[in-house]
Every structure is written in C-alpha cells, then in structure tokens.
mmCIF file of C-alpha atoms in Angstrom:
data_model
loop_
_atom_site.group_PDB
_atom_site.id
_atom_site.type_symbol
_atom_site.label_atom_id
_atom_site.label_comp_id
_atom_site.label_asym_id
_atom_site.label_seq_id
_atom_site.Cartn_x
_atom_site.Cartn_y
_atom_site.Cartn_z
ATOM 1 C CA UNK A 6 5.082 -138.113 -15.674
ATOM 2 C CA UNK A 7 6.748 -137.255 -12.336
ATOM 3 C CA UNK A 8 7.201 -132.964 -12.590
ATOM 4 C CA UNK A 9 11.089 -131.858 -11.207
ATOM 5 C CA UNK A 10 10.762 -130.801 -7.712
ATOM 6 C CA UNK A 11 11.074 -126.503 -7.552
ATOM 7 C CA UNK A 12 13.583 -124.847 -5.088
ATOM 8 C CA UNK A 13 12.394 -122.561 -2.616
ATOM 9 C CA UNK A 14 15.721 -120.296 -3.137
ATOM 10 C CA UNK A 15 14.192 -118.171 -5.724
ATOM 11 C CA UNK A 16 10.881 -117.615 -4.119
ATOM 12 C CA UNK A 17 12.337 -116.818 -0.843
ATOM 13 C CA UNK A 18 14.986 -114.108 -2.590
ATOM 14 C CA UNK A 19 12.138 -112.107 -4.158
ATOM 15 C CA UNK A 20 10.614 -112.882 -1.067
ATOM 16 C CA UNK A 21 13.198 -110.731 0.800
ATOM 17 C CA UNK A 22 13.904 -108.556 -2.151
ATOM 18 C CA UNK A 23 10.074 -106.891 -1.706
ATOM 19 C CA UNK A 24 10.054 -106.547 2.029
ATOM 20 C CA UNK A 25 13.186 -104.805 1.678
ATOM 21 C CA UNK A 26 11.822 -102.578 -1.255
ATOM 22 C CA UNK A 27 8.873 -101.712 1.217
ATOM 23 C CA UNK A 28 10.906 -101.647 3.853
ATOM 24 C CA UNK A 29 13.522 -98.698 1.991
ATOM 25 C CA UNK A 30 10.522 -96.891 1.289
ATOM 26 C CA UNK A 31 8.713 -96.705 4.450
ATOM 27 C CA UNK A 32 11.929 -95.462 5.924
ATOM 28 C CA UNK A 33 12.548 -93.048 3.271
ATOM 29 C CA UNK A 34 8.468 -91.712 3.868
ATOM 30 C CA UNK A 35 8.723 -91.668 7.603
ATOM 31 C CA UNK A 36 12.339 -89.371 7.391
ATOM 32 C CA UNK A 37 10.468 -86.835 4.999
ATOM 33 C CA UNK A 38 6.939 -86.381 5.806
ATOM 34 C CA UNK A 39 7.047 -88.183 9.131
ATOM 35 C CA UNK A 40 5.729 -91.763 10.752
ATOM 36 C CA UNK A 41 2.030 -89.997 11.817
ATOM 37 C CA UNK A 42 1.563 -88.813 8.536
ATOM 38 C CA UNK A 43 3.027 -91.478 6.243
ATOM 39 C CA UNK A 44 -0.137 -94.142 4.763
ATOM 40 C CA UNK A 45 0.530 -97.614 3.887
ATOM 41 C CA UNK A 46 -0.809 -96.805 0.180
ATOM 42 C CA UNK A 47 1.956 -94.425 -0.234
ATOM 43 C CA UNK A 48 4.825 -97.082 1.388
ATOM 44 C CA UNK A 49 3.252 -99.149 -1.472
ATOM 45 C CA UNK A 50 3.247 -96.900 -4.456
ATOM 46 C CA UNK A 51 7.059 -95.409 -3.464
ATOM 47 C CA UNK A 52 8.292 -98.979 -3.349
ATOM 48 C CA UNK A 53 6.095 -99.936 -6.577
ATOM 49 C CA UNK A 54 3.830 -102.970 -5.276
ATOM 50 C CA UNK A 55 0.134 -103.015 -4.859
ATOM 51 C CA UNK A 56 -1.733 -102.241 -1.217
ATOM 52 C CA UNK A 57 -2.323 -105.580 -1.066
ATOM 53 C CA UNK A 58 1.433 -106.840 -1.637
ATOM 54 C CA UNK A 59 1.886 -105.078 1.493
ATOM 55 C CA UNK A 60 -0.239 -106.970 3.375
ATOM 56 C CA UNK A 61 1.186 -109.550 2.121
ATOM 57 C CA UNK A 62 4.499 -109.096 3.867
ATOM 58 C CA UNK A 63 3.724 -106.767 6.638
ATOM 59 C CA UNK A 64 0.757 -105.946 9.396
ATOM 60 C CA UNK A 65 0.763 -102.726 9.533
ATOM 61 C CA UNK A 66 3.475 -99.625 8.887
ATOM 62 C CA UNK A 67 5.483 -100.376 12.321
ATOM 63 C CA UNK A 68 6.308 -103.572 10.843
ATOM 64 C CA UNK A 69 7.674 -102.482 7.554
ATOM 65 C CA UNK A 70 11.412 -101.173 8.732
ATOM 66 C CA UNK A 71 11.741 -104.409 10.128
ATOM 67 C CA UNK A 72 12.149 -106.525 7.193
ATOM 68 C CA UNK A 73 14.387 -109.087 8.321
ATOM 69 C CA UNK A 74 13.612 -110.454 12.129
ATOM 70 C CA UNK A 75 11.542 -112.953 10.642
ATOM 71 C CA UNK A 76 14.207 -114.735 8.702
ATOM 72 C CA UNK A 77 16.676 -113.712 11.519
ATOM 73 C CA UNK A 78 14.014 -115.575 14.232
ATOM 74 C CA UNK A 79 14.200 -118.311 12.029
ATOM 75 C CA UNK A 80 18.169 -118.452 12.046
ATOM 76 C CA UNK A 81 18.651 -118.294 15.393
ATOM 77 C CA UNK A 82 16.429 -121.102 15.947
ATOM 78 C CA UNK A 83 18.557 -123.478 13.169
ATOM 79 C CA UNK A 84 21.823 -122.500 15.740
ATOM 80 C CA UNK A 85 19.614 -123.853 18.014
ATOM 81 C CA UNK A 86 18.468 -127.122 16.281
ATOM 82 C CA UNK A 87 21.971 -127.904 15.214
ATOM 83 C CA UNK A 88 23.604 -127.254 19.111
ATOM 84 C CA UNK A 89 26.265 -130.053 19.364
ATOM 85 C CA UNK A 90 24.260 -132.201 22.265
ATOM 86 C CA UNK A 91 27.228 -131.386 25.166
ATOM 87 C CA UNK A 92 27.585 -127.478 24.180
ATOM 88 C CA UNK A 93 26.585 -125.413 27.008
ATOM 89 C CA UNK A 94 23.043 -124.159 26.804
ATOM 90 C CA UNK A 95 24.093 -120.402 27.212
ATOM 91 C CA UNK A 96 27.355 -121.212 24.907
ATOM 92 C CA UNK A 97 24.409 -122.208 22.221
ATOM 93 C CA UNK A 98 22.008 -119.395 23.020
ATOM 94 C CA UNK A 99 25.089 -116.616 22.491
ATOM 95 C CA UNK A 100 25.610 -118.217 19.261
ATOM 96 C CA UNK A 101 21.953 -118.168 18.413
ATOM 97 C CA UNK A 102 21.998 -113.977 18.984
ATOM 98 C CA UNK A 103 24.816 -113.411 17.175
ATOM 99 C CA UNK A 104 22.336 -113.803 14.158
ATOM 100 C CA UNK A 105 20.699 -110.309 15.083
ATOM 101 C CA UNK A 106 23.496 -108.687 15.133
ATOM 102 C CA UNK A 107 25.109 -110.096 12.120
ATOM 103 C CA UNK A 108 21.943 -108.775 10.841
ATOM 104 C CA UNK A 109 21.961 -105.033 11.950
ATOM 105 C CA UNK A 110 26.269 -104.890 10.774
ATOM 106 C CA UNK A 111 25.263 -106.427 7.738
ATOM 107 C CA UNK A 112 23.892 -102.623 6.419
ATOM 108 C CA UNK A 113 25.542 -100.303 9.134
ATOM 109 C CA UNK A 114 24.157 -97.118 7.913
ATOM 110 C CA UNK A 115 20.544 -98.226 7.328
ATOM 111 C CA UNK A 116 20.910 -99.818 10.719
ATOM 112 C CA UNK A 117 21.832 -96.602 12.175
ATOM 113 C CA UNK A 118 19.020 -94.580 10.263
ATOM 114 C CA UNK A 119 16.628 -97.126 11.732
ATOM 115 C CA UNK A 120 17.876 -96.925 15.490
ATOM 116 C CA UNK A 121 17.319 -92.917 14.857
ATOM 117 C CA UNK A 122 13.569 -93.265 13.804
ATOM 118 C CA UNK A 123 13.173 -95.392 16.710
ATOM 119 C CA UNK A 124 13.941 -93.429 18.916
ATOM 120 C CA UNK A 125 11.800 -90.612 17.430
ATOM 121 C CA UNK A 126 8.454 -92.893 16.988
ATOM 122 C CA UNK A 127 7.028 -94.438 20.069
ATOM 123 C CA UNK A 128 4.897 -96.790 17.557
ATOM 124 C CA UNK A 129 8.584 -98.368 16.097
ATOM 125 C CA UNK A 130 10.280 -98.149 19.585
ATOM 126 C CA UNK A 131 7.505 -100.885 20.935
ATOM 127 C CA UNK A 132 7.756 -102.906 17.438
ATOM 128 C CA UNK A 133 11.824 -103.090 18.124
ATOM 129 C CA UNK A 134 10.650 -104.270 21.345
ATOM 130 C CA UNK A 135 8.200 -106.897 20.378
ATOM 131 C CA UNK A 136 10.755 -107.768 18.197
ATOM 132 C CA UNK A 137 13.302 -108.749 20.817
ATOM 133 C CA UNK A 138 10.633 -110.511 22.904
ATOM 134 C CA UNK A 139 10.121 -113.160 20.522
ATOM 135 C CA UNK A 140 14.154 -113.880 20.642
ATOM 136 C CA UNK A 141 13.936 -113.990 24.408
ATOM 137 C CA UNK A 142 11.183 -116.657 23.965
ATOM 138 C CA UNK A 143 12.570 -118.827 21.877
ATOM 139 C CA UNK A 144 15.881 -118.684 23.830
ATOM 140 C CA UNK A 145 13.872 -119.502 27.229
ATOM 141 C CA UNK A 146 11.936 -122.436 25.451
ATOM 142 C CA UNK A 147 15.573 -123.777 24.351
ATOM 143 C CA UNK A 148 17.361 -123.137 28.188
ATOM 144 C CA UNK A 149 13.600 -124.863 29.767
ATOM 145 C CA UNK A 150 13.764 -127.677 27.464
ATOM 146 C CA UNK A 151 17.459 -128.465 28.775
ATOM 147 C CA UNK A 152 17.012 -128.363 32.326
ATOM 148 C CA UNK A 153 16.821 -131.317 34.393
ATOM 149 C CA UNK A 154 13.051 -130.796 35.834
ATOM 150 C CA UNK A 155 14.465 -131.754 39.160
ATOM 151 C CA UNK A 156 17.316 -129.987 39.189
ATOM 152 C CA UNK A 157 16.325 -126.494 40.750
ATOM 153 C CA UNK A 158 13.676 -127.453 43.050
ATOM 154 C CA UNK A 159 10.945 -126.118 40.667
ATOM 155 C CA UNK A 160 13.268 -122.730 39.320
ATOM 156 C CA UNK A 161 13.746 -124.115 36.351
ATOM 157 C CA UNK A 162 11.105 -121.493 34.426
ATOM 158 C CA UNK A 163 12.540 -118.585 36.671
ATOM 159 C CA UNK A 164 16.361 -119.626 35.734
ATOM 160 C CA UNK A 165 15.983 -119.911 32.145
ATOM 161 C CA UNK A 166 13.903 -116.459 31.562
ATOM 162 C CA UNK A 167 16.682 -114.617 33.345
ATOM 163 C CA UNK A 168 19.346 -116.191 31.422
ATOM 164 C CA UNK A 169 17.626 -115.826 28.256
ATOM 165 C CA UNK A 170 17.198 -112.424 29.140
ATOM 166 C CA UNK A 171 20.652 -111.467 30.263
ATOM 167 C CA UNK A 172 22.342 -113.102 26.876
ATOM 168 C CA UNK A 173 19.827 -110.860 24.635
ATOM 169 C CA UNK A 174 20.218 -107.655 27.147
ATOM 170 C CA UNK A 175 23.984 -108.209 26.614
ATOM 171 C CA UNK A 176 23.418 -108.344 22.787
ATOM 172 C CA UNK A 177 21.005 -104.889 22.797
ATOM 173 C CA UNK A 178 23.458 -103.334 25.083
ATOM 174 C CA UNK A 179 26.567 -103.925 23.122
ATOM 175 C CA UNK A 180 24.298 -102.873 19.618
ATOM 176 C CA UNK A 181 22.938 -99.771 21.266
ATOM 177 C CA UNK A 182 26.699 -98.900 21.907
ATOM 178 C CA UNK A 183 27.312 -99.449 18.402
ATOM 179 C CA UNK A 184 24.549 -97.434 17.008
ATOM 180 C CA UNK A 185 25.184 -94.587 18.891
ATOM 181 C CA UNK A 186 28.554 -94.215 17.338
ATOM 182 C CA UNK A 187 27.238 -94.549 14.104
ATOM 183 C CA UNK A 188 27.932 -98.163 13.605
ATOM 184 C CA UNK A 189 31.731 -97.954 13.913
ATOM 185 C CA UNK A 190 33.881 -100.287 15.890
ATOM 186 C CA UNK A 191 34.837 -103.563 16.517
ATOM 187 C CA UNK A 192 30.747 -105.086 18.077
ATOM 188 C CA UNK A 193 32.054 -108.704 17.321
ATOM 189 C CA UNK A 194 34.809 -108.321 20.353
ATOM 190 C CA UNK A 195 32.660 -106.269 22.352
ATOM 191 C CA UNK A 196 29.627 -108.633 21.942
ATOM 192 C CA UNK A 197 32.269 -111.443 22.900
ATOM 193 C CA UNK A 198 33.332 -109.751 25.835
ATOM 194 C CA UNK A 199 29.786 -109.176 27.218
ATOM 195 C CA UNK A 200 29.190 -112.729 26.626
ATOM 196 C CA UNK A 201 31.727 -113.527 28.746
ATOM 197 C CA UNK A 202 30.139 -111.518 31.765
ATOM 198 C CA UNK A 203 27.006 -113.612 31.138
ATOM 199 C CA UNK A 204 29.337 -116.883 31.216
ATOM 200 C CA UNK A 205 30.566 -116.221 34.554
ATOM 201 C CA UNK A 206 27.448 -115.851 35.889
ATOM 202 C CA UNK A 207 24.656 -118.707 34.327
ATOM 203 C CA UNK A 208 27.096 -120.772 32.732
ATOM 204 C CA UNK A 209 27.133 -123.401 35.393
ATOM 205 C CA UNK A 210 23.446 -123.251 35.828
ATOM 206 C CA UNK A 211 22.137 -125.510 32.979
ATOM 207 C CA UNK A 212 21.854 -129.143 33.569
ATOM 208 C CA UNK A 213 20.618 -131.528 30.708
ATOM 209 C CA UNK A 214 16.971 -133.388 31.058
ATOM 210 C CA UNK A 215 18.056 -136.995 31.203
ATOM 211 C CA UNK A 216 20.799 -136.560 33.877
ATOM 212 C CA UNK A 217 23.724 -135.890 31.320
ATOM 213 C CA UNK A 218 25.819 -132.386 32.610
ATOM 214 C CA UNK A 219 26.577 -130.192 30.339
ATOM 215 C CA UNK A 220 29.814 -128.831 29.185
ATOM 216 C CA UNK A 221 30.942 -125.810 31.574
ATOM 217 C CA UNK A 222 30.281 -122.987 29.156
ATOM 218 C CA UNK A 223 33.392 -121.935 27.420
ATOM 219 C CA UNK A 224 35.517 -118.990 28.647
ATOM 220 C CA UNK A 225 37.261 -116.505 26.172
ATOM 221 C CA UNK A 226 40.774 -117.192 27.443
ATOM 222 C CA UNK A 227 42.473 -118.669 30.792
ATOM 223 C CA UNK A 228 45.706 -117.772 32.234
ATOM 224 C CA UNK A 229 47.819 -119.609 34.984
ATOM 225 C CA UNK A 230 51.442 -118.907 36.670
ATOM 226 C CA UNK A 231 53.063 -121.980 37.134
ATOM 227 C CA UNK A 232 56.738 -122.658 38.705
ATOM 228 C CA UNK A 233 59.546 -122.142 36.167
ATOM 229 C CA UNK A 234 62.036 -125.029 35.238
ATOM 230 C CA UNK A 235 65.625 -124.397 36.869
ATOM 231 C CA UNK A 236 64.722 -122.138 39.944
ATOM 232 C CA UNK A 237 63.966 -119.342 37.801
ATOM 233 C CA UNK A 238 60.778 -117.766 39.137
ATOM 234 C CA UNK A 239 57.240 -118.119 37.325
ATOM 235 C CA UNK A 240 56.201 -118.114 34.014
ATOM 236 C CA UNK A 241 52.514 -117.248 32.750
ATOM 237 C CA UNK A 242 50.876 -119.801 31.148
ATOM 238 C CA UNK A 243 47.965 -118.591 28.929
ATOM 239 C CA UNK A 244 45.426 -120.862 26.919
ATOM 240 C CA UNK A 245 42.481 -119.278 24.598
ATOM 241 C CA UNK A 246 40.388 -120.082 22.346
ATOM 242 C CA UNK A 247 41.163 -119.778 19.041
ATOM 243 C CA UNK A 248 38.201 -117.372 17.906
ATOM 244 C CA UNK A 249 38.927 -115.563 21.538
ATOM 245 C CA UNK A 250 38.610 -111.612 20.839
ATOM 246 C CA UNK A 251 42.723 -110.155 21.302
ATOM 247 C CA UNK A 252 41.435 -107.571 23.695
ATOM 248 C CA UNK A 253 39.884 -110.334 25.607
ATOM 249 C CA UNK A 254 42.838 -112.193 25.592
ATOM 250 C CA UNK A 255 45.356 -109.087 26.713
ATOM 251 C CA UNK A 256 42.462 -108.518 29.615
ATOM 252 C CA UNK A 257 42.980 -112.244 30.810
ATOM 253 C CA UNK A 258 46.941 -112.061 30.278
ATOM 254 C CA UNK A 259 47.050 -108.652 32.521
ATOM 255 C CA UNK A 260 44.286 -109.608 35.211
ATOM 256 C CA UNK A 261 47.005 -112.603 35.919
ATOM 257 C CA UNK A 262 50.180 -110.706 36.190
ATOM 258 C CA UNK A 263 48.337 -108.289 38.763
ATOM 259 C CA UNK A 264 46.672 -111.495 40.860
ATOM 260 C CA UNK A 265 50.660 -113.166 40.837
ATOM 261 C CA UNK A 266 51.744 -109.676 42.027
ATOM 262 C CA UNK A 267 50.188 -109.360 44.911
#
C-alpha cells in the first residue's frame, strides 16, 4: 500500500521554533551573566532542550544568536534561482539581500539587542562576520556564473567579488544606520537609495555567458525637460518605477530642475 507523502512544513517550523528558543536564551544568558561566562549546558536547560539538541542546531555558543542566516542563505539563493533570465545581475543580487534585512526588521528590538552584544563580544562580532561572507559568496558565484568569460579580458573573478561586495556593504551600511537608532526609520527607502549608488556604478558591467546583454540595471526614477507645446518654455518630464522610494523620486525630480537651471 503506497504511504501519503509527509510535508516538510511542520518539521521545518519546529525546526525554527527550537533554534529560536535557544537562540532567546543564549541572548538572555549572555546580557546577565555575560558571553565568557555563559556554558552551552545552561543555553540548553534555560531554553528547555537537551545538550545534545543543541548540537543539533548550532556549533558552538557564537552561533546560537544567529538563528536564522541559514534559512535566510537559503532565500536569497531561491531570488537567485528564480532571476527572470534578462534582469540585470546586480538588479537580481539587490533583490537577493533584501532577504537579510527583511530578516533583521522582521523583530526590530531583538535585532537591536543583538547588534549591542556584538559589539560587546569579539567572539559574535567575527560570527556576524562569517555570516556575511557566505552572502558575499554566493552573490559572487551568481555575478561569475553570468559573465561572458571573454568579456573582461580575464577580470571577470575580480569584477564580480567587488560588486558582490559593494551590494552587501551597501546593505550592512544602511542596517548599521538602522540599528544604531534603535531600529526606527524608513531602511526599505534608504536600502533603495544605496542600491541605487551601486547601480550607477556596476550596473553596466555584467554581460551574460552565451553572448546575450543583459538588461541595463534598473534606475529608481528618471527625469527629462523637454520643449513645451505652444512656445511656452519647458516642462519636466519624470518617469519611475512604480515601487521607486518617494524620497528617491523628489531627489531625481529636484537634481533636474537644478541641471535645466543652469
């Protein structure tokens, strides 16, 4: 008799529910007797699971107020796999980092606590980092992977590590920001905006194995002044996209009114 097939979805939620657990208590142990003295047996017992549970989940006590990077690393990468084929490498790339930090506003004030003990523990500070070197890989595999192999006279490896690097050094720079004021603000707009400084600079850059270009990579918003109808001076003529940022869009709107001024 053929058995019904099982869904993951329940395995994977308690999954997540007891690195989480561990992951409440470690940070609630390292706040109130301190990383150096905190054990693993005691992250364990406050969160109620066995030693070996632990072990089960995590490495070692670094790893344990990072619960979610590893189904984060795995999202990013589906943005990836699913890229529409002519979407700009770093257009697919920003998209695929947008998945950290949809992870750190997800829980603002734990996100904030945890920025706090990193900064206090040198052992968390170079987990964080590890952390963000494994997005920076996987983005650099993607970019390597879409480059024509002739295409930069042998830069190809060179180009796509920088630009891998300069979309995720965007992303930390924008989420430090955030942090530091205690997770208020608007990080989607800001994110977008320093996205856009990364446009302007590698977005022309990619070129897809197999001779095919790829699409320019999209800018925020786009203004022109064009000749009025009837003699009657200019008029501005703005175009954005429609999930453009409004501050992004006032920047473009203003930047063309000065240029047509002078």
């Amino acid at each position: 008799m053929v058995q019904p097939v099982k869904s993951d979805r329940p395995q994977i939620s308690q999954r997540l529910k007891v690195r989480r657990a561990l992951a409440a208590a470690a940070m609630e142990l390292f706040a109130t007797k301190g990383y150096a003295a905190t054990t693993v047996d005691e992250i364990a017992a406050t969160a109620g699971v066995a030693r070996r549970t632990f072990f089960r989940h995590f490495r070692s006590k670094e790893e344990a107020i990072f619960p979610d990077h590893d189904d984060t690393l795995v999202r990013a990468e589906e943005v990836l796999e699913a890229a529409p084929e002519r979407e700009n490498p770093i257009d697919t790339i920003c998209r695929g980092i947008k998945e950290v930090m949809k992870m750190y506003a997800a829980s603002p004030a734990l996100s904030v606590e945890r920025y706090k003990l990193t900064r206090e523990v040198p052992a968390l500070r170079e987990r964080e980092i590890a952390s963000v070197a494994r997005y920076e890989r996987l983005f650099t595999r993607y970019l390597l992977a879409r480059f024509d192999e002739n295409s930069h006279n042998g830069d190809e490896p060179l180009l796509a590590e920088v630009a891998a690097s300069s979309v995720v050094t965007a992303h930390n720079h924008v989420l430090r920001r955030w942090l530091r004021r205690g997770g208020q603000g608007d990080v989607e707009a800001e994110l977008e905006h320093a996205f856009t400084i990364v446009r302007s600079t590698f977005g022309a850059l990619p070129v897809f194995a197999g001779g095919a270009t790829a699409a320019p990579a999209s800018p925020v918003a786009a203004a022109e002044v064009t000749p009025a109808g009837g003699g009657g001076g200019e008029v501005l003529v703005t175009v954005a996209r429609t999930d453009a940022p409004l501050n992004e869009v006032m920047r473009t709107i203003e930047q063309a009114l000065r240029d047509c001024r002078r």
